[in-house]
Amino acid sequence: MKTIKILLMVAAIWTGEFTASAQTWAPTSAPTNGWFSVAMSADGSKLVSAMLLDMYREGFMGEIYTSTNYGVSWISNSVPLLEWDSVASSADGSTLVACSGPGLNGMIYTTTNSGAIWLQATNAPAKSWTSIACSADGTKLIAGTGYNGVYTSIDSGATWISNAVPYTNFYSPWVFVASSAGGTTLAVAVYSLGIYISTNAGTSWSQSMAPQEYWEGIASSADGTRLAAVARTLSGNAGPIYTSTDSGSTWVPNNVPNELWSSIASSADGTKLVAVSGGNGPGPIYVSTNSGASWALDPVANPWNEPWGAVASSADGNERIAVFGSGVSQSFGSVSGGEGPLYISQTLPSPSINISSTNGNLALSWLAPSTNFVLQQSLDLQGWSAVTNLPSLNLNDLNDEMSLPMTNGAGFYRLVTQ
């Protein structure tokens, strides 16, 4: 019986130039205004940001802007001038959702063409909407409303149901929501109350062991196992960051300075976290690359010493966008106006390929990158050729995946930038 040895080597490298310097923050071309919320596609190419208020108009009326080229250029979308509190994006950036509040007649709008046309979700009740999130495919939505709990939709916002969260009638002006990529695991952080978890898309809920805090934001990994939340103390002072690695069953305080945290974002695998502070004034940005086990001050982001209002992350955690100098505070249910630009940070990635054997084929996968990667193969590490197959995005873990025939010799694979 002849034994066939198969040698497989996976190399992850980058070549060529990147469009932005590593580990830097730079202003985008979005206008300086009263930004309050940001979101991005898995690869970071498509961005959406909403204003709570337009500083150049009277009253709390703002716009929604989108970008399809990593923030190089932005366009104003055709939406009503409302107090836009929160936006969310599907993995491919085609489906966007936005909610308005904190007035009692808040609305929810959706788009399926990256912001070209927005439609009101007319079956969503008029509530004081404060936060919204969606699944990777954009079909499952969750929205939090101050004083009235949580609503979910499983048909892209066509119909909505009120969820039986333990505190259904929240006596809280702010409710923050997060969703796993599949939309199955949902997390709700209720300002001044607690954190609630559903592992069945909102059918049932349980109160987690998170302490009672003035929660200011919550984020989830793609599979919903790793969660992170930022808080202030019950007196409204600088507070902690908590993380969970078991879908919210248990929480641990992180070794990071207490700050006036205003938002937190997570990579798809939950290892890279970014938290911003400064809702009531100047504050720093902190980052973690080990799921919150340790944190470091982002020195490049902080020389301006200005308020940071909201932050979003790409799937690989190497691209971030933040509201800079918004000056908007949500403490105790109040808001105050201010204006600032949108800043973006791009870091050179260190790609890693996962490899396994499935039904006689090679299964290759890598976290959806925030820069353009091409998979190449070689038999001898001398000559390389591009793999012509296109990867598909797994909407459960946000990995690019590819299946290739198994070879009976040496096989080498690498990722390179275009």
Short mmCIF file of C-alpha atoms in Angstrom, two decimals:
data_model
loop_
_atom_site.label_atom_id
_atom_site.label_comp_id
_atom_site.label_asym_id
_atom_site.label_seq_id
_atom_site.Cartn_x
_atom_site.Cartn_y
_atom_site.Cartn_z
CA MET A 1 0.00 0.00 0.00
CA LYS A 2 1.50 3.30 -1.09
CA THR A 3 1.57 6.11 1.44
CA ILE A 4 1.01 9.60 0.08
CA LYS A 5 2.42 12.41 2.17
CA ILE A 6 0.81 15.78 1.86
CA LEU A 7 2.68 18.84 3.02
CA LEU A 8 0.56 21.90 3.54
CA MET A 9 1.94 25.27 4.50
CA VAL A 10 -0.07 28.38 5.08
CA ALA A 11 1.73 31.71 5.00
CA ALA A 12 0.14 35.01 5.86
CA ILE A 13 1.98 38.08 4.58
CA TRP A 14 1.29 41.45 3.07
CA THR A 15 3.00 43.21 0.19
CA GLY A 16 2.67 46.54 -1.58
CA GLU A 17 1.33 49.78 -0.17
CA PHE A 18 -1.54 50.48 2.13
CA THR A 19 -3.82 53.46 1.70
CA ALA A 20 -3.19 54.80 5.19
CA SER A 21 -0.26 54.78 7.56
CA ALA A 22 -0.29 52.20 10.29
CA GLN A 23 -1.75 53.12 13.67
CA THR A 24 -2.82 56.63 12.79
CA TRP A 25 -6.04 58.57 13.13
CA ALA A 26 -6.96 61.02 10.40
CA PRO A 27 -10.04 63.16 9.77
CA THR A 28 -12.37 62.03 7.02
CA SER A 29 -13.96 64.43 4.56
CA ALA A 30 -17.31 64.23 6.37
CA PRO A 31 -18.51 67.67 7.45
CA THR A 32 -17.95 68.85 10.99
CA ASN A 33 -21.28 68.63 12.76
CA GLY A 34 -23.25 67.06 15.61
CA TRP A 35 -22.44 63.38 14.90
CA PHE A 36 -23.75 60.84 17.39
CA SER A 37 -23.50 57.33 15.91
CA VAL A 38 -21.33 55.38 13.45
CA ALA A 39 -21.28 51.89 11.90
CA MET A 40 -19.36 50.07 9.19
CA SER A 41 -19.41 46.98 7.00
CA ALA A 42 -17.31 43.96 7.96
CA ASP A 43 -14.45 44.99 5.66
CA GLY A 44 -14.68 48.65 6.68
CA SER A 45 -15.20 49.92 3.15
CA LYS A 46 -18.78 51.12 3.68
CA LEU A 47 -19.46 53.56 6.50
CA VAL A 48 -22.55 55.26 7.87
CA SER A 49 -22.80 58.03 10.41
CA ALA A 50 -25.77 59.93 11.79
CA MET A 51 -26.23 63.29 13.45
CA LEU A 52 -28.21 63.83 16.58
CA LEU A 53 -28.43 67.45 15.59
CA ASP A 54 -27.30 69.73 12.81
CA MET A 55 -25.38 72.56 14.43
CA TYR A 56 -26.36 74.87 11.59
CA ARG A 57 -30.11 74.33 11.93
CA GLU A 58 -32.45 75.09 14.78
CA GLY A 59 -33.59 72.23 16.96
CA PHE A 60 -32.45 68.65 17.28
CA MET A 61 -32.53 67.73 13.61
CA GLY A 62 -29.72 65.87 11.89
CA GLU A 63 -28.72 64.03 8.74
CA ILE A 64 -27.29 60.64 7.78
CA TYR A 65 -24.13 60.39 5.68
CA THR A 66 -22.61 57.34 4.00
CA SER A 67 -19.28 56.47 2.41
CA THR A 68 -18.43 53.55 0.13
CA ASN A 69 -14.66 54.12 -0.06
CA TYR A 70 -13.32 53.85 3.49
CA GLY A 71 -14.34 57.41 4.32
CA VAL A 72 -12.49 59.11 1.48
CA SER A 73 -15.73 60.77 0.34
CA TRP A 74 -19.18 61.08 1.89
CA ILE A 75 -22.68 61.83 0.63
CA SER A 76 -25.74 63.08 2.47
CA ASN A 77 -28.63 60.62 2.31
CA SER A 78 -32.23 61.48 1.54
CA VAL A 79 -33.71 61.01 5.01
CA PRO A 80 -35.88 63.25 7.16
CA LEU A 81 -34.12 65.63 9.50
CA LEU A 82 -34.49 63.82 12.82
CA GLU A 83 -32.66 63.26 16.09
CA TRP A 84 -30.74 60.22 14.82
CA ASP A 85 -29.53 58.29 17.86
CA SER A 86 -28.15 55.08 16.42
CA VAL A 87 -27.20 53.36 13.16
CA ALA A 88 -26.20 49.79 12.30
CA SER A 89 -24.90 48.00 9.21
CA SER A 90 -25.09 44.53 7.70
CA ALA A 91 -21.80 42.74 7.00
CA ASP A 92 -21.73 43.81 3.35
CA GLY A 93 -22.87 47.36 4.08
CA SER A 94 -25.90 47.16 1.80
CA THR A 95 -28.52 47.05 4.57
CA LEU A 96 -28.46 49.95 7.01
CA VAL A 97 -30.84 50.73 9.84
CA ALA A 98 -31.25 53.92 11.83
CA CYS A 99 -33.45 54.99 14.70
CA SER A 100 -34.43 58.41 15.98
CA GLY A 101 -35.25 59.70 19.44
CA PRO A 102 -35.17 60.50 22.28
CA GLY A 103 -38.55 62.10 21.59
CA LEU A 104 -41.66 60.01 22.14
CA ASN A 105 -42.38 59.94 18.41
CA GLY A 106 -39.15 58.32 17.29
CA MET A 107 -38.90 56.44 14.01
CA ILE A 108 -36.91 53.60 12.44
CA TYR A 109 -35.66 53.77 8.85
CA THR A 110 -34.02 51.08 6.72
CA THR A 111 -32.19 50.89 3.40
CA THR A 112 -31.10 47.89 1.34
CA ASN A 113 -28.89 49.77 -1.14
CA SER A 114 -26.24 51.33 1.10
CA GLY A 115 -28.24 54.49 1.71
CA ALA A 116 -29.40 55.34 -1.79
CA ILE A 117 -33.06 54.96 -0.77
CA TRP A 118 -34.35 54.90 2.81
CA LEU A 119 -37.83 53.75 3.85
CA GLN A 120 -39.59 54.21 7.14
CA ALA A 121 -40.38 51.00 9.02
CA THR A 122 -44.00 52.02 9.33
CA ASN A 123 -44.94 49.03 11.50
CA ALA A 124 -42.37 49.99 14.12
CA PRO A 125 -44.13 51.78 16.97
CA ALA A 126 -43.39 55.43 17.64
CA LYS A 127 -41.04 55.19 20.62
CA SER A 128 -38.10 56.94 22.19
CA TRP A 129 -35.57 54.82 20.28
CA THR A 130 -32.05 54.98 21.65
CA SER A 131 -30.09 52.10 20.08
CA ILE A 132 -30.35 49.66 17.17
CA ALA A 133 -28.37 46.64 15.92
CA CYS A 134 -28.75 44.07 13.15
CA SER A 135 -27.55 40.62 12.13
CA ALA A 136 -24.84 40.20 9.50
CA ASP A 137 -27.40 39.63 6.74
CA GLY A 138 -29.53 42.56 7.88
CA THR A 139 -32.72 40.57 8.35
CA LYS A 140 -32.81 40.37 12.15
CA LEU A 141 -33.04 43.70 13.97
CA ILE A 142 -33.16 44.70 17.61
CA ALA A 143 -33.98 48.18 18.85
CA GLY A 144 -34.01 49.59 22.37
CA THR A 145 -36.36 52.30 23.50
CA GLY A 146 -36.10 54.42 26.60
CA TYR A 147 -38.72 53.54 29.25
CA ASN A 148 -40.36 50.93 26.97
CA GLY A 149 -37.98 47.99 26.62
CA VAL A 150 -36.88 46.17 23.48
CA TYR A 151 -38.39 45.35 20.08
CA THR A 152 -37.15 42.84 17.52
CA SER A 153 -37.80 42.11 13.85
CA ILE A 154 -36.91 38.99 11.84
CA ASP A 155 -37.97 40.35 8.44
CA SER A 156 -35.71 43.37 7.93
CA GLY A 157 -38.04 45.69 9.82
CA ALA A 158 -41.31 44.84 8.06
CA THR A 159 -42.88 43.70 11.34
CA TRP A 160 -41.88 44.16 14.99
CA ILE A 161 -42.65 42.46 18.28
CA SER A 162 -42.23 43.71 21.83
CA ASN A 163 -39.86 41.46 23.78
CA ALA A 164 -40.61 40.09 27.23
CA VAL A 165 -37.38 41.22 28.83
CA PRO A 166 -37.46 40.83 32.65
CA TYR A 167 -37.89 44.59 33.08
CA THR A 168 -40.31 45.07 30.20
CA ASN A 169 -41.21 48.62 31.17
CA PHE A 170 -37.73 49.95 31.71
CA TYR A 171 -37.68 53.05 33.83
CA SER A 172 -34.52 54.09 32.03
CA PRO A 173 -33.97 56.82 29.45
CA TRP A 174 -31.29 54.84 27.57
CA VAL A 175 -31.21 51.25 26.37
CA PHE A 176 -28.19 49.90 24.43
CA VAL A 177 -28.37 46.77 22.27
CA ALA A 178 -25.94 44.42 20.54
CA SER A 179 -26.39 41.41 18.27
CA SER A 180 -24.32 38.43 17.23
CA ALA A 181 -23.70 38.06 13.49
CA GLY A 182 -26.41 35.43 13.20
CA GLY A 183 -28.87 37.49 15.22
CA THR A 184 -29.40 34.66 17.71
CA THR A 185 -27.53 36.00 20.74
CA LEU A 186 -28.75 39.44 21.76
CA ALA A 187 -27.56 41.67 24.59
CA VAL A 188 -29.35 44.62 26.15
CA ALA A 189 -27.65 47.04 28.55
CA VAL A 190 -30.19 49.10 30.44
CA TYR A 191 -28.98 52.39 31.80
CA SER A 192 -28.99 52.23 35.64
CA LEU A 193 -30.45 48.71 35.74
CA GLY A 194 -28.56 45.74 34.29
CA ILE A 195 -27.67 43.62 31.26
CA TYR A 196 -30.06 41.08 29.75
CA ILE A 197 -29.22 38.23 27.38
CA SER A 198 -31.20 36.21 24.85
CA THR A 199 -29.73 33.20 23.05
CA ASN A 200 -32.79 32.54 20.89
CA ALA A 201 -33.24 35.80 18.96
CA GLY A 202 -35.37 37.39 21.68
CA THR A 203 -37.85 34.58 22.36
CA SER A 204 -36.74 34.47 25.99
CA TRP A 205 -34.42 36.57 28.13
CA SER A 206 -32.45 36.25 31.33
CA GLN A 207 -30.76 38.82 33.52
CA SER A 208 -27.01 38.39 33.50
CA MET A 209 -24.75 38.64 36.52
CA ALA A 210 -23.48 42.05 35.41
CA PRO A 211 -23.59 44.61 38.21
CA GLN A 212 -26.02 47.49 38.31
CA GLU A 213 -24.30 50.38 36.55
CA TYR A 214 -25.07 53.36 34.37
CA TRP A 215 -24.35 51.41 31.19
CA GLU A 216 -23.26 53.55 28.24
CA GLY A 217 -22.68 50.96 25.51
CA ILE A 218 -22.33 47.26 24.71
CA ALA A 219 -20.63 45.26 21.95
CA SER A 220 -20.64 41.62 20.84
CA SER A 221 -18.35 39.26 18.96
CA ALA A 222 -19.73 37.60 15.84
CA ASP A 223 -20.65 34.39 17.66
CA GLY A 224 -22.08 36.21 20.67
CA THR A 225 -19.82 34.53 23.21
CA ARG A 226 -17.62 37.54 23.92
CA LEU A 227 -19.33 40.71 25.13
CA ALA A 228 -17.97 44.02 26.34
CA ALA A 229 -19.78 46.89 28.04
CA VAL A 230 -18.81 50.33 29.29
CA ALA A 231 -20.36 52.08 32.26
CA ARG A 232 -20.34 55.02 34.55
CA THR A 233 -20.98 54.80 38.26
CA LEU A 234 -24.44 55.22 39.74
CA SER A 235 -23.41 58.74 40.67
CA GLY A 236 -22.58 59.49 37.03
CA ASN A 237 -18.82 59.59 37.58
CA ALA A 238 -16.07 57.81 35.67
CA GLY A 239 -16.78 54.09 35.50
CA PRO A 240 -15.38 50.70 34.49
CA ILE A 241 -15.34 48.35 31.50
CA TYR A 242 -16.70 44.83 31.90
CA THR A 243 -16.23 41.83 29.61
CA SER A 244 -17.80 38.39 29.35
CA THR A 245 -16.50 35.29 27.55
CA ASP A 246 -19.58 33.11 28.09
CA SER A 247 -22.38 35.03 26.35
CA GLY A 248 -23.03 37.19 29.38
CA SER A 249 -23.36 34.49 32.04
CA THR A 250 -20.49 36.00 33.99
CA TRP A 251 -18.75 39.37 33.80
CA VAL A 252 -15.37 40.60 35.00
CA PRO A 253 -14.16 44.19 35.50
CA ASN A 254 -11.21 45.03 33.29
CA ASN A 255 -7.89 46.50 34.37
CA VAL A 256 -8.40 49.87 32.73
CA PRO A 257 -8.71 53.34 34.26
CA ASN A 258 -12.21 54.51 35.08
CA GLU A 259 -13.37 57.05 32.51
CA LEU A 260 -16.54 58.76 31.33
CA TRP A 261 -17.02 56.01 28.74
CA SER A 262 -19.42 56.73 25.90
CA SER A 263 -19.06 53.77 23.48
CA ILE A 264 -17.30 50.46 22.82
CA ALA A 265 -16.76 48.32 19.70
CA SER A 266 -15.44 44.81 19.06
CA SER A 267 -13.80 42.83 16.28
CA ALA A 268 -15.65 39.78 14.98
CA ASP A 269 -13.62 37.36 17.08
CA GLY A 270 -13.93 39.54 20.18
CA THR A 271 -10.18 39.87 20.72
CA LYS A 272 -9.80 43.50 19.63
CA LEU A 273 -11.78 46.08 21.56
CA VAL A 274 -11.82 49.87 21.40
CA ALA A 275 -13.50 52.10 23.97
CA VAL A 276 -13.95 55.85 23.73
CA SER A 277 -14.71 58.35 26.46
CA GLY A 278 -15.58 61.97 26.81
CA GLY A 279 -19.33 62.36 26.50
CA ASN A 280 -19.19 65.24 28.98
CA GLY A 281 -15.80 66.59 27.95
CA PRO A 282 -12.32 65.59 26.79
CA GLY A 283 -11.46 61.92 27.12
CA PRO A 284 -9.06 59.25 25.87
CA ILE A 285 -9.36 56.17 23.66
CA TYR A 286 -8.25 52.80 24.98
CA VAL A 287 -7.66 49.60 23.00
CA SER A 288 -7.32 45.93 23.89
CA THR A 289 -5.99 43.10 21.74
CA ASN A 290 -6.75 40.25 24.15
CA SER A 291 -10.49 40.48 24.80
CA GLY A 292 -10.07 43.00 27.59
CA ALA A 293 -7.43 41.16 29.65
CA SER A 294 -5.26 44.25 29.30
CA TRP A 295 -5.78 47.71 27.84
CA ALA A 296 -3.49 50.39 26.46
CA LEU A 297 -4.01 54.07 25.84
CA ASP A 298 -4.14 54.87 22.13
CA PRO A 299 -1.57 57.69 22.17
CA VAL A 300 -2.12 58.69 18.55
CA ALA A 301 -5.81 59.34 19.13
CA ASN A 302 -5.47 61.39 22.29
CA PRO A 303 -3.22 64.40 21.68
CA TRP A 304 -6.28 66.47 20.74
CA ASN A 305 -7.79 65.88 24.19
CA GLU A 306 -11.35 66.26 22.93
CA PRO A 307 -14.61 64.41 23.59
CA TRP A 308 -15.23 61.11 21.81
CA GLY A 309 -18.87 60.15 21.35
CA ALA A 310 -19.13 56.84 19.45
CA VAL A 311 -16.90 54.25 17.81
CA ALA A 312 -17.25 51.36 15.33
CA SER A 313 -14.86 48.60 14.24
CA SER A 314 -14.29 46.44 11.18
CA ALA A 315 -14.49 42.64 11.53
CA ASP A 316 -10.71 42.29 11.84
CA GLY A 317 -10.44 45.20 14.26
CA ASN A 318 -7.84 46.99 12.15
CA GLU A 319 -10.12 49.81 11.03
CA ARG A 320 -12.02 52.07 13.40
CA ILE A 321 -14.13 55.16 12.99
CA ALA A 322 -15.01 57.50 15.81
CA VAL A 323 -17.11 60.58 16.41
CA PHE A 324 -14.55 63.18 17.42
CA GLY A 325 -15.53 66.09 19.63
CA SER A 326 -19.27 65.47 19.45
CA GLY A 327 -19.75 66.89 22.93
CA VAL A 328 -23.00 64.95 23.27
CA SER A 329 -23.78 63.56 26.70
CA GLN A 330 -26.40 60.93 27.41
CA SER A 331 -25.97 60.96 31.16
CA PHE A 332 -29.25 60.89 33.06
CA GLY A 333 -31.15 60.99 29.78
CA SER A 334 -30.00 64.45 28.76
CA VAL A 335 -28.17 65.56 25.64
CA SER A 336 -26.05 68.59 24.98
CA GLY A 337 -24.96 69.87 21.62
CA GLY A 338 -21.51 70.12 20.13
CA GLU A 339 -19.80 69.53 16.82
CA GLY A 340 -16.81 67.67 15.51
CA PRO A 341 -15.48 65.68 12.57
CA LEU A 342 -15.33 61.95 11.98
CA TYR A 343 -11.92 60.37 12.44
CA ILE A 344 -10.77 57.05 11.03
CA SER A 345 -7.91 54.78 12.04
CA GLN A 346 -6.40 52.06 9.84
CA THR A 347 -3.72 49.64 10.98
CA LEU A 348 -1.69 47.27 8.84
CA PRO A 349 -3.19 43.82 9.45
CA SER A 350 -1.33 40.64 10.32
CA PRO A 351 -3.41 38.12 8.39
CA SER A 352 -3.75 34.54 9.51
CA ILE A 353 -5.21 31.65 7.51
CA ASN A 354 -7.04 28.74 9.09
CA ILE A 355 -6.80 25.43 7.25
CA SER A 356 -8.58 22.11 7.62
CA SER A 357 -9.60 19.09 5.57
CA THR A 358 -13.29 18.72 4.71
CA ASN A 359 -14.66 15.96 2.48
CA GLY A 360 -11.33 15.52 0.77
CA ASN A 361 -10.92 19.24 0.09
CA LEU A 362 -8.93 22.00 1.74
CA ALA A 363 -11.04 24.45 3.70
CA LEU A 364 -9.31 27.83 3.99
CA SER A 365 -10.66 30.73 6.01
CA TRP A 366 -9.52 34.08 7.37
CA LEU A 367 -11.20 36.93 9.19
CA ALA A 368 -12.79 39.33 6.71
CA PRO A 369 -9.99 41.86 6.19
CA SER A 370 -10.23 45.64 6.20
CA THR A 371 -7.86 45.83 3.24
CA ASN A 372 -7.96 44.01 -0.08
CA PHE A 373 -6.28 40.60 0.18
CA VAL A 374 -5.70 38.07 -2.58
CA LEU A 375 -5.07 34.41 -1.88
CA GLN A 376 -2.04 33.00 -3.71
CA GLN A 377 -0.67 29.47 -4.00
CA SER A 378 2.72 27.95 -4.77
CA LEU A 379 4.27 24.50 -5.13
CA ASP A 380 7.85 25.52 -4.37
CA LEU A 381 7.72 28.93 -2.59
CA GLN A 382 9.35 30.41 -5.67
CA GLY A 383 6.55 31.03 -8.10
CA TRP A 384 3.20 32.27 -6.86
CA SER A 385 -0.12 32.47 -8.67
CA ALA A 386 -3.43 33.92 -7.63
CA VAL A 387 -6.20 31.55 -6.68
CA THR A 388 -9.01 32.45 -9.05
CA ASN A 389 -11.79 31.20 -6.79
CA LEU A 390 -13.50 33.98 -4.90
CA PRO A 391 -14.03 33.57 -1.15
CA SER A 392 -17.49 33.69 0.35
CA LEU A 393 -18.32 35.52 3.58
CA ASN A 394 -19.59 33.32 6.39
CA LEU A 395 -22.36 35.36 8.00
CA ASN A 396 -22.03 33.56 11.32
CA ASP A 397 -18.37 34.26 12.10
CA LEU A 398 -17.53 36.91 9.45
CA ASN A 399 -14.73 34.82 7.99
CA ASP A 400 -13.90 34.73 4.29
CA GLU A 401 -13.98 31.05 3.28
CA MET A 402 -12.77 29.00 0.33
CA SER A 403 -12.70 25.30 -0.54
CA LEU A 404 -9.93 23.95 -2.80
CA PRO A 405 -9.09 20.46 -4.08
CA MET A 406 -6.53 18.57 -2.03
CA THR A 407 -3.18 18.19 -3.82
CA ASN A 408 -0.90 15.15 -3.59
CA GLY A 409 2.23 17.19 -3.08
CA ALA A 410 3.43 20.33 -1.39
CA GLY A 411 1.04 23.22 -1.20
CA PHE A 412 1.73 26.69 0.06
CA TYR A 413 -0.78 29.51 0.48
CA ARG A 414 -0.45 33.15 1.42
CA LEU A 415 -2.49 36.34 1.55
CA VAL A 416 -1.12 39.44 -0.17
CA THR A 417 -2.53 42.92 -0.61
CA GLN A 418 -3.54 44.05 -4.05
#
